[in-house]
mmCIF file of N, CA and C in Angstrom:
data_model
loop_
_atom_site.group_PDB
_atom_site.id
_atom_site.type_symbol
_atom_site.label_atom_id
_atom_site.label_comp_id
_atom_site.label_asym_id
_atom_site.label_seq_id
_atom_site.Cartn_x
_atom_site.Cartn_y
_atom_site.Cartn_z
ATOM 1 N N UNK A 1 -193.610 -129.595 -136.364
ATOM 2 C CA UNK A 1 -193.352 -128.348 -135.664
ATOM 3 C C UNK A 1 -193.010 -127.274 -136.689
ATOM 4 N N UNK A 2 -193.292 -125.583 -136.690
ATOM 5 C CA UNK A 2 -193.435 -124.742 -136.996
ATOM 6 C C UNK A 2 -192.886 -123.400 -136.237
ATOM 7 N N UNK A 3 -191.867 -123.273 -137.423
ATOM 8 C CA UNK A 3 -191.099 -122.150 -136.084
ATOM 9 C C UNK A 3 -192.338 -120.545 -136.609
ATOM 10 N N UNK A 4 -192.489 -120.325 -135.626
ATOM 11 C CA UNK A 4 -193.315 -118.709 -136.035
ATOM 12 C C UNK A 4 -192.225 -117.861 -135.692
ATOM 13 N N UNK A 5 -191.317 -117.296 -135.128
ATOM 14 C CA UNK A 5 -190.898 -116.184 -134.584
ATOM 15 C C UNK A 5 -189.107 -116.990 -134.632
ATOM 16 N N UNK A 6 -188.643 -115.178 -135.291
ATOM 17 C CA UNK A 6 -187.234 -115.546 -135.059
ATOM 18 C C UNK A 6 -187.174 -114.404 -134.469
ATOM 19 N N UNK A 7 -185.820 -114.699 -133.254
ATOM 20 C CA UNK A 7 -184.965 -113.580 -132.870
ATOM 21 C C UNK A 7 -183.636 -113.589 -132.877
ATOM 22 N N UNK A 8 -183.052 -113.474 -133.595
ATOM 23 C CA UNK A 8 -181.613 -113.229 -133.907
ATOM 24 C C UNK A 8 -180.632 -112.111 -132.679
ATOM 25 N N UNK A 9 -179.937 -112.297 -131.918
ATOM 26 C CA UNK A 9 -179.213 -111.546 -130.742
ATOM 27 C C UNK A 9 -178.244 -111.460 -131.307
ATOM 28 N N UNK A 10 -177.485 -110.401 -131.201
ATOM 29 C CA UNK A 10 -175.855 -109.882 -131.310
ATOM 30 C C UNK A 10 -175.548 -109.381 -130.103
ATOM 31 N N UNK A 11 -174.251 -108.994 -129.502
ATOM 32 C CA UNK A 11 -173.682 -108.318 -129.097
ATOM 33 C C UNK A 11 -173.621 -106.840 -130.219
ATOM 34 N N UNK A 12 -173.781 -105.528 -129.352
ATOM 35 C CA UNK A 12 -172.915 -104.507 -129.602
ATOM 36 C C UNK A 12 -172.531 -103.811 -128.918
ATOM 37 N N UNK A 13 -171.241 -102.488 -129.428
ATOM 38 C CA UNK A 13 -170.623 -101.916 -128.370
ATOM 39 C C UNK A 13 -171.542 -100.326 -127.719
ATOM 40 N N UNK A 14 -172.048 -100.123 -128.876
ATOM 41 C CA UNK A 14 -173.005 -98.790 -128.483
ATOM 42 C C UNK A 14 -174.202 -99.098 -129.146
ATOM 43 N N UNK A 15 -175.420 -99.029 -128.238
ATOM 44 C CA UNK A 15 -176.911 -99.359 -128.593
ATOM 45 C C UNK A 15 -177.295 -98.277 -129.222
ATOM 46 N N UNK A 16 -176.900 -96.943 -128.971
ATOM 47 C CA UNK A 16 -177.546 -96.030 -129.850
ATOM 48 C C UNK A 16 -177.458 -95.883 -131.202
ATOM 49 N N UNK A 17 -175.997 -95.901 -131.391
ATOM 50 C CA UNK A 17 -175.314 -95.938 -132.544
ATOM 51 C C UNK A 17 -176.065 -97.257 -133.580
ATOM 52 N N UNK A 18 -176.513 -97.728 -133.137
ATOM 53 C CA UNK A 18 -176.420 -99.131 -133.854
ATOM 54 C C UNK A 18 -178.005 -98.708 -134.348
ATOM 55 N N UNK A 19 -178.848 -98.580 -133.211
ATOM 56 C CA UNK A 19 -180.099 -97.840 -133.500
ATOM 57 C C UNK A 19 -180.568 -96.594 -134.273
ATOM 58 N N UNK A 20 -179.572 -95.698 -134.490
ATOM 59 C CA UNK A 20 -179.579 -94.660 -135.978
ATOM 60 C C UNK A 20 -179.077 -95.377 -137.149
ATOM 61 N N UNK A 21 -178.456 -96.540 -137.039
ATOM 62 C CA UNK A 21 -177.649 -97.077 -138.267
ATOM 63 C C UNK A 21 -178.556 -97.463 -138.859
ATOM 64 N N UNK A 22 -179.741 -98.963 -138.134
ATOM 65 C CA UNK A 22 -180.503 -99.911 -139.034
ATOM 66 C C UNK A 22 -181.535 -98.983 -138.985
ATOM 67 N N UNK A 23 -182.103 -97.905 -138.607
ATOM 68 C CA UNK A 23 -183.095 -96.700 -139.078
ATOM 69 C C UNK A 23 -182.714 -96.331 -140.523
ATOM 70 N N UNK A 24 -181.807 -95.706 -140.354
ATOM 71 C CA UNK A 24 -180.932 -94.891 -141.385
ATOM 72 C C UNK A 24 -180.903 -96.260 -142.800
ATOM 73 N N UNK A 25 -180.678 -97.688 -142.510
ATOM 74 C CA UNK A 25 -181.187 -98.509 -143.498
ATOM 75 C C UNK A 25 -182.363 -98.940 -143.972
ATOM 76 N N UNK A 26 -183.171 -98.329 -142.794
ATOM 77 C CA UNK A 26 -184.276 -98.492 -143.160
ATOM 78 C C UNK A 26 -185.552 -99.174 -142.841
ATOM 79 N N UNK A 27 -184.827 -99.871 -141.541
ATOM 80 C CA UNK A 27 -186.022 -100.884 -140.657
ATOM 81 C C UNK A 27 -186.178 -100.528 -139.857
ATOM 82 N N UNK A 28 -187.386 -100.397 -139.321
ATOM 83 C CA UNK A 28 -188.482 -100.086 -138.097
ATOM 84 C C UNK A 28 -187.675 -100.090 -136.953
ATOM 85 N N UNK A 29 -188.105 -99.676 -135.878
ATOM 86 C CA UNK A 29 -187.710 -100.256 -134.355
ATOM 87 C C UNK A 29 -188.726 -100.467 -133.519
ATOM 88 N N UNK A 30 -188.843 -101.778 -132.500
ATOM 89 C CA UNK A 30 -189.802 -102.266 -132.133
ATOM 90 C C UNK A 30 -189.129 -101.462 -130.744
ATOM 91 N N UNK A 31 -189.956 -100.464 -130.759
ATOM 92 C CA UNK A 31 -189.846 -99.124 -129.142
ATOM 93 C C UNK A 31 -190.363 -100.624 -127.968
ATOM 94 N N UNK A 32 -191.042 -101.069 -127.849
ATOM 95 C CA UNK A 32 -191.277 -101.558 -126.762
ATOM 96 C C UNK A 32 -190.743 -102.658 -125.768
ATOM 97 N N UNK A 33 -189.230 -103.324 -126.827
ATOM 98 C CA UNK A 33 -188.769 -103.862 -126.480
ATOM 99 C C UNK A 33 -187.393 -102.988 -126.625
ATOM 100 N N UNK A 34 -187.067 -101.965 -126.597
ATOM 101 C CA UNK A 34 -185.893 -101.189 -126.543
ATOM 102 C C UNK A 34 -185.771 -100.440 -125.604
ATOM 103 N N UNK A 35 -184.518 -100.496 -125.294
ATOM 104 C CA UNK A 35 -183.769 -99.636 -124.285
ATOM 105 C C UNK A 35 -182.752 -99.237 -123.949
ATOM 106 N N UNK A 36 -181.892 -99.075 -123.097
ATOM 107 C CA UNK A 36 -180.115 -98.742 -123.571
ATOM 108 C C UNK A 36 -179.924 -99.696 -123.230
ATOM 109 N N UNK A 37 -180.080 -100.961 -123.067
ATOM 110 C CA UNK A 37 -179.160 -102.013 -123.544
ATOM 111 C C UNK A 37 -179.939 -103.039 -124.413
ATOM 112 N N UNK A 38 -180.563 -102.548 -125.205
ATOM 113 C CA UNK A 38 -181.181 -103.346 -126.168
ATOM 114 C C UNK A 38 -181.726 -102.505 -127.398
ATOM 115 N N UNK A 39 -181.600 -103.102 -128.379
ATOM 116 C CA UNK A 39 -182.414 -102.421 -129.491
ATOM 117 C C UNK A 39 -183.038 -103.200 -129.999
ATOM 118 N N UNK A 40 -184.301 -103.539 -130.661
ATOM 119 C CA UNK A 40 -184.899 -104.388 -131.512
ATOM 120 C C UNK A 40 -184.849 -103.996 -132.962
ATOM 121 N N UNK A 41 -184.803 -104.654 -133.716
ATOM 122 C CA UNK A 41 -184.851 -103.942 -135.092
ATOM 123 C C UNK A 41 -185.915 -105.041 -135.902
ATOM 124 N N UNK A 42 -186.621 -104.556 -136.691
ATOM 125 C CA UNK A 42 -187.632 -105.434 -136.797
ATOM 126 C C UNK A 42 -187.419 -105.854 -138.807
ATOM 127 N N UNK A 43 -187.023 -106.934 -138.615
ATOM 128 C CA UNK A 43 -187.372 -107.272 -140.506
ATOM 129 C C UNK A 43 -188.337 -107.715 -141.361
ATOM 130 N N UNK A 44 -189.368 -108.240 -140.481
ATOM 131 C CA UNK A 44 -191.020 -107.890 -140.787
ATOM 132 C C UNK A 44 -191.269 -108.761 -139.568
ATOM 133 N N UNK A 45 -192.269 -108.623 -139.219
ATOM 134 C CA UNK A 45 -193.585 -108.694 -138.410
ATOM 135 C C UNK A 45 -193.251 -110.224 -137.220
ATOM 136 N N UNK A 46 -192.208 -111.181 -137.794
ATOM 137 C CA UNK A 46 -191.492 -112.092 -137.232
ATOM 138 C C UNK A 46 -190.686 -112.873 -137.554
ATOM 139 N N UNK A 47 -190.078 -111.480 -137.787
ATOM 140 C CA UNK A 47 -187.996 -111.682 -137.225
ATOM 141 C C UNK A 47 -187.676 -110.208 -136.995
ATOM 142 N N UNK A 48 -186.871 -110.615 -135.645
ATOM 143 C CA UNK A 48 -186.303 -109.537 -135.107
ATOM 144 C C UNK A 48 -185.132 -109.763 -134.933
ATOM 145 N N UNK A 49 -183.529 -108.439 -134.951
ATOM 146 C CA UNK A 49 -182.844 -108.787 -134.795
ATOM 147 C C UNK A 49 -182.758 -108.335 -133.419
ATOM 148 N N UNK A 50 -181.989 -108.204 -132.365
ATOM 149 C CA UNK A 50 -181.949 -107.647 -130.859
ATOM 150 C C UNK A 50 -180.610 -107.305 -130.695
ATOM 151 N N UNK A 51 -180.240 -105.867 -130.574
ATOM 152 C CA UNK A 51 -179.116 -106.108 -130.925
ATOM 153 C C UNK A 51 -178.965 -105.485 -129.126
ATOM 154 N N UNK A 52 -177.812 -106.646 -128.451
ATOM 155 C CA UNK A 52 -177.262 -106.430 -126.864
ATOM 156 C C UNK A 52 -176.400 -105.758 -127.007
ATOM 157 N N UNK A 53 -176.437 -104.965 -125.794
ATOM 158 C CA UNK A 53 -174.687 -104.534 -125.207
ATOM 159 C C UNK A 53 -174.090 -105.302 -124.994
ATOM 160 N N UNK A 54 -172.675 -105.780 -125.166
ATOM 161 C CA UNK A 54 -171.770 -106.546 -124.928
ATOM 162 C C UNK A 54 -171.781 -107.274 -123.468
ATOM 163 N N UNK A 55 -172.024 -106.223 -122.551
ATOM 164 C CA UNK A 55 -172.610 -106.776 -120.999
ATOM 165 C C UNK A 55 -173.841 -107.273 -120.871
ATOM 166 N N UNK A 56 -175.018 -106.697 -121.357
ATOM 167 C CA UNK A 56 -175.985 -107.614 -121.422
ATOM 168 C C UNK A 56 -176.056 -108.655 -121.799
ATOM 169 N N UNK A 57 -175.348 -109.097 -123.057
ATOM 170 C CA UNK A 57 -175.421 -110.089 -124.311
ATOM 171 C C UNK A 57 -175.113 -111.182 -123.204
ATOM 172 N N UNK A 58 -173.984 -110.867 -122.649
ATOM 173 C CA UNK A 58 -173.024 -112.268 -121.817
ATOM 174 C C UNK A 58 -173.797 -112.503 -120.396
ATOM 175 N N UNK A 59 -174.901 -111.984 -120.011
ATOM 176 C CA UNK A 59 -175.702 -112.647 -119.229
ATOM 177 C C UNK A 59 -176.496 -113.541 -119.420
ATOM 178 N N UNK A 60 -176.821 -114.128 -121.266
ATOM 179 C CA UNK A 60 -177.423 -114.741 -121.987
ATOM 180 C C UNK A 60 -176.574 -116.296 -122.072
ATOM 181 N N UNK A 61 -175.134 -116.031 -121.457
ATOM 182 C CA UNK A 61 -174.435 -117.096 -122.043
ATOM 183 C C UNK A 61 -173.185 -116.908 -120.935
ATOM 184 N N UNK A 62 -172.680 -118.314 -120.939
ATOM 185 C CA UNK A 62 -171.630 -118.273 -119.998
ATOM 186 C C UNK A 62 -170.173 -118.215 -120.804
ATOM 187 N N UNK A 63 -170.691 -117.966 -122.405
ATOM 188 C CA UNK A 63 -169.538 -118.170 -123.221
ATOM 189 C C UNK A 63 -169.082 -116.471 -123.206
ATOM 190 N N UNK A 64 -167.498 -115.656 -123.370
ATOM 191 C CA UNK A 64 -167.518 -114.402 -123.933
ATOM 192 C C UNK A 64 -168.069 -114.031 -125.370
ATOM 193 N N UNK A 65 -168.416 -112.828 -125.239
ATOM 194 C CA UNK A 65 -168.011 -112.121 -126.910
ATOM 195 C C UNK A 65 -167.170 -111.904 -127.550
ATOM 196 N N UNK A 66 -166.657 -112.892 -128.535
ATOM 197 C CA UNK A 66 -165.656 -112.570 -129.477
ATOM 198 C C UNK A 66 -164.901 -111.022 -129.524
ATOM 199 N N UNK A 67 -163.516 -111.321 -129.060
ATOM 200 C CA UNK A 67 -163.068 -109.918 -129.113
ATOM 201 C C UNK A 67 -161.980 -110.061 -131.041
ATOM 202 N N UNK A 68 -162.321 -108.916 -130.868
ATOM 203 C CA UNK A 68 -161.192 -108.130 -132.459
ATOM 204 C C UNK A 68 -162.383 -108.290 -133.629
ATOM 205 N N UNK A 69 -161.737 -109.442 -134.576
ATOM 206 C CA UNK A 69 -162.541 -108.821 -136.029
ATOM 207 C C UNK A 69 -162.582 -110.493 -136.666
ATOM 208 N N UNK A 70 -163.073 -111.183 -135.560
ATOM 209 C CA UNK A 70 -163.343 -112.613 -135.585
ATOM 210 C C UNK A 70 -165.122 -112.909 -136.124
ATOM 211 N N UNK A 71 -165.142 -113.579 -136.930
ATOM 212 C CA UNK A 71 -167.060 -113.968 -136.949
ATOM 213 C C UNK A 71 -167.332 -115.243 -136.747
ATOM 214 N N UNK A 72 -168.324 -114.976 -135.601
ATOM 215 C CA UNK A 72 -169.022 -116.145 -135.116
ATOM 216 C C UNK A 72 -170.303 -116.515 -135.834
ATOM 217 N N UNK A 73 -171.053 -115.327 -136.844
ATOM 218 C CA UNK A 73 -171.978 -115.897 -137.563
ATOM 219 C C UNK A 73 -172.331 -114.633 -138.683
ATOM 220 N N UNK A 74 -172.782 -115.657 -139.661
ATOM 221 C CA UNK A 74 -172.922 -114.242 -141.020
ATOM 222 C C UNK A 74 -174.563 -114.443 -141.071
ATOM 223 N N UNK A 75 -175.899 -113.453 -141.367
ATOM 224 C CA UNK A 75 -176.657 -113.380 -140.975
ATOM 225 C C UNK A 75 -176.955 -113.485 -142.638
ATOM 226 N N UNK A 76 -177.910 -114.182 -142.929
ATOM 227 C CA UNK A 76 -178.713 -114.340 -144.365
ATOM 228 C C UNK A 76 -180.123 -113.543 -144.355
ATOM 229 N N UNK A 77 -180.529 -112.717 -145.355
ATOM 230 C CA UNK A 77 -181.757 -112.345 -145.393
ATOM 231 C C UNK A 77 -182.093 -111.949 -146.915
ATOM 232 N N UNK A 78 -183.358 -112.315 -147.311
ATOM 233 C CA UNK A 78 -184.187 -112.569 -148.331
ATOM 234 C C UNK A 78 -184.721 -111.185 -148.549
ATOM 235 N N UNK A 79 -185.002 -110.898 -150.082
ATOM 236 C CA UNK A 79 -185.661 -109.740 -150.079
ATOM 237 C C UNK A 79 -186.537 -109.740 -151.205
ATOM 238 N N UNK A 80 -187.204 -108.895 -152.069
ATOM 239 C CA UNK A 80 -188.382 -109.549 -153.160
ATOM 240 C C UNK A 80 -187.320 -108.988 -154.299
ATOM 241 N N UNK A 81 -186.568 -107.945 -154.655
ATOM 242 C CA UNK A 81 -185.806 -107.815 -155.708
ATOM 243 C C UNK A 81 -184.418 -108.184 -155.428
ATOM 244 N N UNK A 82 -183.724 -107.769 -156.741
ATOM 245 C CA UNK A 82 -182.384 -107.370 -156.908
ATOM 246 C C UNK A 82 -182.280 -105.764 -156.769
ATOM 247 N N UNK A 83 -183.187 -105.334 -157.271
ATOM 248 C CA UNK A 83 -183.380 -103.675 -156.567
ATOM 249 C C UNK A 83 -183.020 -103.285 -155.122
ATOM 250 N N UNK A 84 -183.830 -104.139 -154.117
ATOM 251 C CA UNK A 84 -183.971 -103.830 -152.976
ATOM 252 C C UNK A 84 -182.808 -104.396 -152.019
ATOM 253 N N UNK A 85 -182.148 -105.543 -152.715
ATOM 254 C CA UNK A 85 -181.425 -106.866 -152.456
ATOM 255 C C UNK A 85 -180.025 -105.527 -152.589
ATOM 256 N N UNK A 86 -179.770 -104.573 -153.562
ATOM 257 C CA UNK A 86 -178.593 -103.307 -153.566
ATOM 258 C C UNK A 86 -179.056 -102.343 -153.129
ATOM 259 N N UNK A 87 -180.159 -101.585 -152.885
ATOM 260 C CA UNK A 87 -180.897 -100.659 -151.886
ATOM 261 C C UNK A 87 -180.394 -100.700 -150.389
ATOM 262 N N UNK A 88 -180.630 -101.915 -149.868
ATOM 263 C CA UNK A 88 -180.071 -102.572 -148.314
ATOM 264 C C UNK A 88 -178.607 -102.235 -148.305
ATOM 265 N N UNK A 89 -178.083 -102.435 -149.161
ATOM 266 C CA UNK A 89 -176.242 -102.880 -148.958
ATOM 267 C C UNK A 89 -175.993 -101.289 -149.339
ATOM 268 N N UNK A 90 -176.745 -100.759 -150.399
ATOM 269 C CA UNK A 90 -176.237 -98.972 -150.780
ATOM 270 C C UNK A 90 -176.252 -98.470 -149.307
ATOM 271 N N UNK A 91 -177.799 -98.743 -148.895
ATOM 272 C CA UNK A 91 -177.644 -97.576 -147.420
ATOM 273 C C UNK A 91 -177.085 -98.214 -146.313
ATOM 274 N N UNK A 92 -177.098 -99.271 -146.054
ATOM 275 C CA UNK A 92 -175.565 -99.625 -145.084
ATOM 276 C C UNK A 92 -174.557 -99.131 -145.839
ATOM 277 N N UNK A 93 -174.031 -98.821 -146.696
ATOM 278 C CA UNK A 93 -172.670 -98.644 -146.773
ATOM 279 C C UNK A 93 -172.694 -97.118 -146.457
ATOM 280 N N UNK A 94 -173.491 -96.781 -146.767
ATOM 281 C CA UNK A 94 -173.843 -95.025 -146.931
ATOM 282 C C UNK A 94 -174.278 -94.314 -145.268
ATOM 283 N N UNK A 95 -174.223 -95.783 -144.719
ATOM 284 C CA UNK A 95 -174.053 -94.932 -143.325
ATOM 285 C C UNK A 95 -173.083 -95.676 -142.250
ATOM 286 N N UNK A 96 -172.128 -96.361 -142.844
ATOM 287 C CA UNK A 96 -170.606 -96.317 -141.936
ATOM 288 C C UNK A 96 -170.611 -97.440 -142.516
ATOM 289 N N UNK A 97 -171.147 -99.192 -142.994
ATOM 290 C CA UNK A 97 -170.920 -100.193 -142.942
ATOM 291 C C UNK A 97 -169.742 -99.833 -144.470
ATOM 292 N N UNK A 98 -169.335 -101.046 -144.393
ATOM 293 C CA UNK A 98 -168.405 -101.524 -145.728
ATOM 294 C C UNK A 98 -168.723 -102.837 -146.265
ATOM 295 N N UNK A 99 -168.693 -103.029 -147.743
ATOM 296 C CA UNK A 99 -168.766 -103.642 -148.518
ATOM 297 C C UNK A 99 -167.981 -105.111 -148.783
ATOM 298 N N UNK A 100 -168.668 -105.944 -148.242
ATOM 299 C CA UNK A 100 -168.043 -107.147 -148.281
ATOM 300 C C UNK A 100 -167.195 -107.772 -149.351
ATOM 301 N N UNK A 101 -168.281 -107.933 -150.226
ATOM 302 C CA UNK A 101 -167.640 -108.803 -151.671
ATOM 303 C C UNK A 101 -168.902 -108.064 -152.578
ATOM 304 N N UNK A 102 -168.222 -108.409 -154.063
ATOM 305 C CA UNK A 102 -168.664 -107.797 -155.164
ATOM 306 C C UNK A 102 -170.398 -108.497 -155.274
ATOM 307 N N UNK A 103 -171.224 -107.904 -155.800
ATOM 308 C CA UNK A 103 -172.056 -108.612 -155.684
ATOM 309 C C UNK A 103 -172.209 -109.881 -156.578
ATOM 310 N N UNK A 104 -172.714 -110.872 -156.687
ATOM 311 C CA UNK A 104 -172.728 -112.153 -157.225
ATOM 312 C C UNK A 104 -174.583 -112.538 -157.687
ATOM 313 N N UNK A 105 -173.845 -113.221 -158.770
ATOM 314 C CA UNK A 105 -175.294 -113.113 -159.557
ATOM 315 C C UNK A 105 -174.859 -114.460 -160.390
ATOM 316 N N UNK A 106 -175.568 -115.250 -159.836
ATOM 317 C CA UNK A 106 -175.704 -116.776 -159.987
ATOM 318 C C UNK A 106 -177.197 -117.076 -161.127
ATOM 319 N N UNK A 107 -177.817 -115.865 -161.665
ATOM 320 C CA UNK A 107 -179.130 -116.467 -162.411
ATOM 321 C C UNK A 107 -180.103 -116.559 -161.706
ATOM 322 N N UNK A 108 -180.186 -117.619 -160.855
ATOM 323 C CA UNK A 108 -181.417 -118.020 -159.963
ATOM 324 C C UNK A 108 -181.329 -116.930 -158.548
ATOM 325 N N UNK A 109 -180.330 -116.468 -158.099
ATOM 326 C CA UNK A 109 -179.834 -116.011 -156.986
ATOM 327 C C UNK A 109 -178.825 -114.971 -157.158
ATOM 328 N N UNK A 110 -179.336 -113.890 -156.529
ATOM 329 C CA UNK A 110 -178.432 -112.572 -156.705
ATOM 330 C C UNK A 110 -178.085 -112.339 -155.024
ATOM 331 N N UNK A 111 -176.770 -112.027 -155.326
ATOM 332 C CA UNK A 111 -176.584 -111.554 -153.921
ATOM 333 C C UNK A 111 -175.383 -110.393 -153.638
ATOM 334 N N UNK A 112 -175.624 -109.685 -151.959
ATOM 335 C CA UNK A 112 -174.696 -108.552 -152.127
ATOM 336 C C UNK A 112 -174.653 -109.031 -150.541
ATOM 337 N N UNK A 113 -173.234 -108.309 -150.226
ATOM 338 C CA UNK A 113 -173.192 -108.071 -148.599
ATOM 339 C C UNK A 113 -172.366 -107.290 -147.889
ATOM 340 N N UNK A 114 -172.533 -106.925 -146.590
ATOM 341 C CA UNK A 114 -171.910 -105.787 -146.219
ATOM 342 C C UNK A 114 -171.603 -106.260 -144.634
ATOM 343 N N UNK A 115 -170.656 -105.592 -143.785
ATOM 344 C CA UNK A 115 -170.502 -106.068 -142.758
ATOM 345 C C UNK A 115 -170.590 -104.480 -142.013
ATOM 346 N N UNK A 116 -172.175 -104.868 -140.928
ATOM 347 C CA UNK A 116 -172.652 -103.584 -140.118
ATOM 348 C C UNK A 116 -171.407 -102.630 -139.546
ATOM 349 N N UNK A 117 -171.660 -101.872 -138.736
ATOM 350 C CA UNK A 117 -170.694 -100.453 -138.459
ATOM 351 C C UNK A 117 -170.743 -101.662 -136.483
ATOM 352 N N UNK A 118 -170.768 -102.655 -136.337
ATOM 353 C CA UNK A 118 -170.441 -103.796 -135.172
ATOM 354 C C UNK A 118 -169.443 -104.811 -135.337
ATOM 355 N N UNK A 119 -169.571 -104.536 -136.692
ATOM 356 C CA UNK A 119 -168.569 -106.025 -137.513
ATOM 357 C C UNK A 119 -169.340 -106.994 -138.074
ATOM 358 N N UNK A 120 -170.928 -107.096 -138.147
ATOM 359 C CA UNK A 120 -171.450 -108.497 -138.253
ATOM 360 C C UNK A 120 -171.994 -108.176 -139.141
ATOM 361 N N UNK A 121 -171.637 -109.858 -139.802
ATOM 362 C CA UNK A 121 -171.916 -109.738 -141.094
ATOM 363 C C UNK A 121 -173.180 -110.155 -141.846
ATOM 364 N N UNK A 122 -173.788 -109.671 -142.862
ATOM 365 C CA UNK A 122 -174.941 -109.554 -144.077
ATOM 366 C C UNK A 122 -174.955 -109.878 -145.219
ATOM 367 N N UNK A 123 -175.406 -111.033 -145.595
ATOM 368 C CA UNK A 123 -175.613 -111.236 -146.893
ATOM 369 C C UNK A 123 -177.207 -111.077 -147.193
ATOM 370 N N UNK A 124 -176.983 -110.426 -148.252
ATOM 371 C CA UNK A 124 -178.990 -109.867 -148.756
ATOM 372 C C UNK A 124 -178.614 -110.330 -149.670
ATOM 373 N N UNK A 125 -180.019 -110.937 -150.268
ATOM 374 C CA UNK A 125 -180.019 -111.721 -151.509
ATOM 375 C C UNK A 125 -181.559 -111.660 -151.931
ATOM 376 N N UNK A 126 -181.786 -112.190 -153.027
ATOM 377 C CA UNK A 126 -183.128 -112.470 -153.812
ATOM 378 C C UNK A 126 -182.694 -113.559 -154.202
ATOM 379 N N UNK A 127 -183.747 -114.354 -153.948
ATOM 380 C CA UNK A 127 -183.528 -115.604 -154.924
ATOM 381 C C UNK A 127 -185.044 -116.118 -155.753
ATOM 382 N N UNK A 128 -184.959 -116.520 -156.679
ATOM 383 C CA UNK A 128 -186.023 -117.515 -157.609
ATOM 384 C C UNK A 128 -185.736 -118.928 -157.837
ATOM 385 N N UNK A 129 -186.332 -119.690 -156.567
ATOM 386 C CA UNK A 129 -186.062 -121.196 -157.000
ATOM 387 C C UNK A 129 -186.636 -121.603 -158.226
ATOM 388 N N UNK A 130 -187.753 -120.840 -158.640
ATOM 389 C CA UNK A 130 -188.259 -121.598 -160.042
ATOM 390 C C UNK A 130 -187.531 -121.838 -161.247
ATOM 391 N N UNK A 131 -186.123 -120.437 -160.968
ATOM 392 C CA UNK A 131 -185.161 -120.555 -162.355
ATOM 393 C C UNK A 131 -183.394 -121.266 -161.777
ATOM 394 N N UNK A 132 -183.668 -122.097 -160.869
ATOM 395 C CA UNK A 132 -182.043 -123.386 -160.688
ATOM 396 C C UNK A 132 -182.168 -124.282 -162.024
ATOM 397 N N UNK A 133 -181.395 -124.102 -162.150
ATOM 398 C CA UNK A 133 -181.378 -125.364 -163.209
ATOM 399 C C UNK A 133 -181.162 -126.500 -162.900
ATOM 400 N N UNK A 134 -181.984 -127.676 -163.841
ATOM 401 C CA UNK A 134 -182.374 -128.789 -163.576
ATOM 402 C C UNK A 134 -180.732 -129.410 -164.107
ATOM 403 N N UNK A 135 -180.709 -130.458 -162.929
ATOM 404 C CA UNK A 135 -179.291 -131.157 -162.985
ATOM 405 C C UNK A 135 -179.135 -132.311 -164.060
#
C-alpha cells in the first residue's frame, strides 16, 4: 500500500486570519475547498493542511480541542534547501508566528521552527540522507 494524499486538520480560532498568515508565508490556497470554516493551504500538489474552526474541527471527533498552550502534535515538513528551510521560519515569524528554538544543524540535517500565530507547531528542515554518517 501507497499513501498518495495527505491531509493534515487543525483546529483554528479565526479562518481568515490564519488564511492571510500561510499566504503571507507563502503557500497557495486551494479556493475550492475553502470557506469560513475551512481553509486549505496547499504544500504541493498532495499535502494539504485544512485548517478548521474550532466548531467545525469537533464535528470530526468526539474528542475536544485542546484548550490554553498545550500540543497535541508538532507538524514536520521537508524542503530542498537550508535557504528555503530559514525563508519559511523568516516569513512566519515576520507575520505574527514566533520562533521556537535556535536553528540546529546536525551536518546531514538542518533544521528551524516556529510555532503558527494558532499555537501549532513547525519544524522545517532539509535533510541529505546521503551525508549521515556511517555507524
Amino acid at each position: 500500500m501507497k499513501i498518495n494524499q495527505i491531509y493534515v486538520n487543525l483546529p483554528v480560532k479565526d479562518i481568515q486570519k490564519t488564511k492571510e498568515f500561510w499566504t503571507n508565508v507563502g503557500f497557495p490556497i486551494n479556493e475550492h475547498i475553502t470557506d469560513e470554516k475551512a481553509v486549505c493551504v496547499m504544500l504541493n500538489d498532495n499535502m494539504q493542511i485544512m485548517f478548521l474552526t474550532e466548531e467545525y474541527f469537533e464535528t470530526f471527533s468526539e474528542r475536544p480541542v485542546p484548550k490554553g498552550d498545550t500540543t497535541q502534535v508538532l507538524v514536520a515538513i521537508g524542503l530542498d534547501s537550508r535557504e528555503e528551510v530559514d525563508q519559511v521560519v523568516n516569513a512566519a515569524v515576520a507575520n505574527g508566528a514566533y520562533q521556537h528554538e535556535e536553528p540546529q544543524d546536525h551536518g546531514w540535517m538542518y533544521q528551524n521552527s516556529f510555532w503558527d500565530i494558532n499555537g501549532h507547531g513547525w519544524n522545517v528542515i532539509f535533510a541529505d540522507p546521503s551525508q549521515i554518517p556511517a555507524e
